[in-house]
mmCIF file of C-alpha atoms in Angstrom:
data_model
loop_
_atom_site.group_PDB
_atom_site.id
_atom_site.type_symbol
_atom_site.label_atom_id
_atom_site.label_comp_id
_atom_site.label_asym_id
_atom_site.label_seq_id
_atom_site.Cartn_x
_atom_site.Cartn_y
_atom_site.Cartn_z
ATOM 1 C CA UNK A 26 -17.073 -7.005 18.189
ATOM 2 C CA UNK A 27 -13.855 -5.853 19.286
ATOM 3 C CA UNK A 28 -12.023 -8.762 17.936
ATOM 4 C CA UNK A 29 -13.311 -8.162 14.342
ATOM 5 C CA UNK A 30 -11.598 -4.861 14.315
ATOM 6 C CA UNK A 31 -8.286 -6.582 14.067
ATOM 7 C CA UNK A 32 -9.597 -8.371 11.299
ATOM 8 C CA UNK A 33 -11.206 -6.280 9.155
ATOM 9 C CA UNK A 34 -9.348 -3.171 9.671
ATOM 10 C CA UNK A 35 -6.030 -3.949 8.277
ATOM 11 C CA UNK A 36 -7.065 -5.108 4.763
ATOM 12 C CA UNK A 37 -9.559 -2.219 4.625
ATOM 13 C CA UNK A 38 -6.641 0.158 5.335
ATOM 14 C CA UNK A 39 -4.507 -1.221 2.764
ATOM 15 C CA UNK A 40 -6.988 -1.440 -0.211
ATOM 16 C CA UNK A 41 -7.946 2.120 0.872
ATOM 17 C CA UNK A 42 -4.317 3.045 0.831
ATOM 18 C CA UNK A 43 -3.684 1.526 -2.547
ATOM 19 C CA UNK A 44 -6.744 3.337 -4.039
ATOM 20 C CA UNK A 45 -4.891 6.369 -2.301
ATOM 21 C CA UNK A 46 -1.853 5.964 -4.305
ATOM 22 C CA UNK A 47 -3.822 5.944 -7.572
ATOM 23 C CA UNK A 48 -5.992 8.752 -6.819
ATOM 24 C CA UNK A 49 -3.919 10.855 -4.772
ATOM 25 C CA UNK A 50 -6.721 12.417 -2.245
ATOM 26 C CA UNK A 51 -5.549 10.112 0.320
ATOM 27 C CA UNK A 52 -2.328 9.483 1.893
ATOM 28 C CA UNK A 53 -1.995 5.835 0.552
ATOM 29 C CA UNK A 54 1.559 4.594 1.961
ATOM 30 C CA UNK A 55 0.718 6.070 5.061
ATOM 31 C CA UNK A 56 -2.700 4.060 5.120
ATOM 32 C CA UNK A 57 -1.006 0.777 4.054
ATOM 33 C CA UNK A 58 1.623 0.811 6.391
ATOM 34 C CA UNK A 59 -0.925 1.819 9.338
ATOM 35 C CA UNK A 60 -2.844 -1.197 8.185
ATOM 36 C CA UNK A 61 0.479 -3.491 8.601
ATOM 37 C CA UNK A 62 0.859 -1.804 12.236
ATOM 38 C CA UNK A 63 -2.536 -2.737 13.082
ATOM 39 C CA UNK A 64 -2.292 -5.994 11.919
ATOM 40 C CA UNK A 65 1.056 -6.358 13.730
ATOM 41 C CA UNK A 66 -0.549 -5.213 17.010
ATOM 42 C CA UNK A 67 -3.313 -7.515 16.488
ATOM 43 C CA UNK A 68 -0.762 -10.575 15.848
ATOM 44 C CA UNK A 69 1.580 -10.080 18.655
ATOM 45 C CA UNK A 70 4.028 -12.352 17.080
ATOM 46 C CA UNK A 71 7.376 -11.900 15.914
ATOM 47 C CA UNK A 72 6.477 -12.840 12.552
ATOM 48 C CA UNK A 73 4.081 -9.697 12.682
ATOM 49 C CA UNK A 74 6.947 -7.422 13.867
ATOM 50 C CA UNK A 75 9.249 -8.673 11.290
ATOM 51 C CA UNK A 76 6.938 -8.342 8.617
ATOM 52 C CA UNK A 77 6.014 -4.818 10.036
ATOM 53 C CA UNK A 78 9.784 -3.789 9.993
ATOM 54 C CA UNK A 79 10.080 -5.263 6.131
ATOM 55 C CA UNK A 80 6.988 -3.195 5.402
ATOM 56 C CA UNK A 81 8.539 0.063 6.892
ATOM 57 C CA UNK A 82 11.653 -0.630 4.773
ATOM 58 C CA UNK A 83 9.979 -0.899 1.677
ATOM 59 C CA UNK A 84 7.763 2.097 2.280
ATOM 60 C CA UNK A 85 10.812 3.957 3.006
ATOM 61 C CA UNK A 86 12.654 2.831 -0.186
ATOM 62 C CA UNK A 87 9.541 3.518 -2.188
ATOM 63 C CA UNK A 88 9.318 6.978 -0.764
ATOM 64 C CA UNK A 89 13.031 7.721 -1.567
ATOM 65 C CA UNK A 90 12.949 6.202 -5.071
ATOM 66 C CA UNK A 91 9.456 7.978 -5.759
ATOM 67 C CA UNK A 92 11.241 11.450 -5.305
ATOM 68 C CA UNK A 93 14.590 10.684 -6.132
ATOM 69 C CA UNK A 94 14.153 9.164 -9.872
ATOM 70 C CA UNK A 95 11.352 11.202 -11.281
ATOM 71 C CA UNK A 96 13.215 14.710 -9.866
ATOM 72 C CA UNK A 97 16.523 13.892 -11.433
ATOM 73 C CA UNK A 98 14.599 12.907 -14.725
ATOM 74 C CA UNK A 99 12.802 16.291 -14.772
ATOM 75 C CA UNK A 100 16.083 18.369 -13.911
ATOM 76 C CA UNK A 101 17.725 16.548 -16.778
ATOM 77 C CA UNK A 102 14.878 17.546 -19.146
ATOM 78 C CA UNK A 103 14.810 21.406 -17.985
ATOM 79 C CA UNK A 104 11.741 21.353 -15.801
ATOM 80 C CA UNK A 105 12.367 23.530 -12.964
ATOM 81 C CA UNK A 106 10.969 22.568 -9.437
ATOM 82 C CA UNK A 107 9.279 26.345 -9.182
ATOM 83 C CA UNK A 108 7.407 25.269 -12.659
ATOM 84 C CA UNK A 109 6.202 22.263 -10.587
ATOM 85 C CA UNK A 110 5.258 24.188 -7.705
ATOM 86 C CA UNK A 111 3.124 26.693 -9.689
ATOM 87 C CA UNK A 112 1.654 23.780 -11.585
ATOM 88 C CA UNK A 113 0.496 22.077 -8.343
ATOM 89 C CA UNK A 114 -1.137 25.242 -7.177
ATOM 90 C CA UNK A 115 -2.991 25.441 -10.593
ATOM 91 C CA UNK A 116 -4.074 21.568 -10.296
ATOM 92 C CA UNK A 117 -5.541 22.370 -6.837
ATOM 93 C CA UNK A 118 -7.518 25.407 -8.345
ATOM 94 C CA UNK A 119 -8.430 22.967 -11.175
ATOM 95 C CA UNK A 120 -9.757 20.483 -8.752
ATOM 96 C CA UNK A 121 -12.320 22.805 -7.299
ATOM 97 C CA UNK A 122 -13.162 24.570 -10.836
ATOM 98 C CA UNK A 123 -13.620 21.605 -13.007
ATOM 99 C CA UNK A 124 -15.332 18.235 -11.089
ATOM 100 C CA UNK A 125 -13.211 15.005 -11.710
ATOM 101 C CA UNK A 126 -10.454 15.982 -14.257
ATOM 102 C CA UNK A 127 -9.975 19.376 -12.993
ATOM 103 C CA UNK A 128 -6.637 18.346 -11.216
ATOM 104 C CA UNK A 129 -5.131 16.817 -14.236
ATOM 105 C CA UNK A 130 -6.084 19.733 -16.323
ATOM 106 C CA UNK A 131 -4.702 22.230 -14.146
ATOM 107 C CA UNK A 132 -1.508 20.502 -13.590
ATOM 108 C CA UNK A 133 -0.807 19.757 -16.935
ATOM 109 C CA UNK A 134 -1.991 23.198 -18.358
ATOM 110 C CA UNK A 135 -0.081 24.930 -15.154
ATOM 111 C CA UNK A 136 3.183 23.257 -16.425
ATOM 112 C CA UNK A 137 2.504 24.198 -20.048
ATOM 113 C CA UNK A 138 1.616 28.016 -19.070
ATOM 114 C CA UNK A 139 4.614 28.242 -16.713
ATOM 115 C CA UNK A 140 7.135 26.730 -19.262
ATOM 116 C CA UNK A 141 5.897 29.236 -21.957
ATOM 117 C CA UNK A 142 5.424 32.328 -19.573
ATOM 118 C CA UNK A 143 9.229 31.952 -19.050
ATOM 119 C CA UNK A 144 10.002 32.449 -22.734
ATOM 120 C CA UNK A 145 10.031 28.934 -23.854
ATOM 121 C CA UNK A 146 8.689 28.228 -27.212
ATOM 122 C CA UNK A 147 5.399 26.298 -27.370
ATOM 123 C CA UNK A 148 7.117 23.040 -28.824
ATOM 124 C CA UNK A 149 9.960 23.320 -25.866
ATOM 125 C CA UNK A 150 7.128 24.175 -23.547
ATOM 126 C CA UNK A 151 4.944 20.985 -24.518
ATOM 127 C CA UNK A 152 7.803 18.848 -24.503
ATOM 128 C CA UNK A 153 8.915 19.777 -20.911
ATOM 129 C CA UNK A 154 5.193 19.151 -19.990
ATOM 130 C CA UNK A 155 5.204 15.907 -21.503
ATOM 131 C CA UNK A 156 8.416 14.851 -19.699
ATOM 132 C CA UNK A 157 7.084 16.237 -16.138
ATOM 133 C CA UNK A 158 3.667 14.093 -16.666
ATOM 134 C CA UNK A 159 5.831 10.990 -17.390
ATOM 135 C CA UNK A 160 7.959 11.782 -14.558
ATOM 136 C CA UNK A 161 4.554 12.228 -12.147
ATOM 137 C CA UNK A 162 3.484 9.129 -13.431
ATOM 138 C CA UNK A 163 6.504 7.184 -13.097
ATOM 139 C CA UNK A 164 6.592 8.579 -9.442
ATOM 140 C CA UNK A 165 2.998 7.098 -8.929
ATOM 141 C CA UNK A 166 4.370 3.835 -10.507
ATOM 142 C CA UNK A 167 7.230 3.742 -7.952
ATOM 143 C CA UNK A 168 5.020 4.252 -4.810
ATOM 144 C CA UNK A 169 2.107 1.931 -6.166
ATOM 145 C CA UNK A 170 4.682 -0.960 -6.517
ATOM 146 C CA UNK A 171 6.044 0.000 -2.890
ATOM 147 C CA UNK A 172 2.348 -0.209 -2.030
ATOM 148 C CA UNK A 173 1.719 -3.585 -3.750
ATOM 149 C CA UNK A 174 4.839 -5.258 -2.068
ATOM 150 C CA UNK A 175 3.800 -4.107 1.379
ATOM 151 C CA UNK A 176 0.307 -5.406 0.793
ATOM 152 C CA UNK A 177 1.928 -8.706 -0.359
ATOM 153 C CA UNK A 178 3.732 -9.093 2.988
ATOM 154 C CA UNK A 179 0.533 -8.907 4.542
ATOM 155 C CA UNK A 180 -0.714 -11.822 2.693
ATOM 156 C CA UNK A 181 2.106 -13.685 3.500
ATOM 157 C CA UNK A 182 1.709 -12.620 7.097
ATOM 158 C CA UNK A 183 -1.554 -14.248 7.042
ATOM 159 C CA UNK A 184 -0.679 -17.343 4.898
ATOM 160 C CA UNK A 185 2.362 -17.802 7.652
ATOM 161 C CA UNK A 186 0.242 -17.045 10.983
#
């Protein structure tokens, strides 16, 4: 039974991590990298450690790009960091008030409310809201590509060893 853990746990963590990237309730990339770590520990080979190092590099690059590119895009469009912080707060409230879609409604509505409250016209506030949502989706996409790349390394490891 203990040997089965080394076989079942890594792909389970990777799949749950990929799900956690798309539905940001779980720490997706962390679970994926942890799955690779468990696989490397169970494998105990040079290939396992090399693929783990490559996975860590990919995850790190994805993390940096995930915040660097969308952040720059939002700054260019005039969306302030404080707006996003307040919108995330409203997204958390929305998560508990409206089941299933509350976080999205609270986040998007929060950006629009904050931008409107800052004196932006409704059309400017809506434009900034759309840019912020696109940037957030871009960040999720970058993290998903990095997560899928790490998952591909796991598959390569299975084929090679």
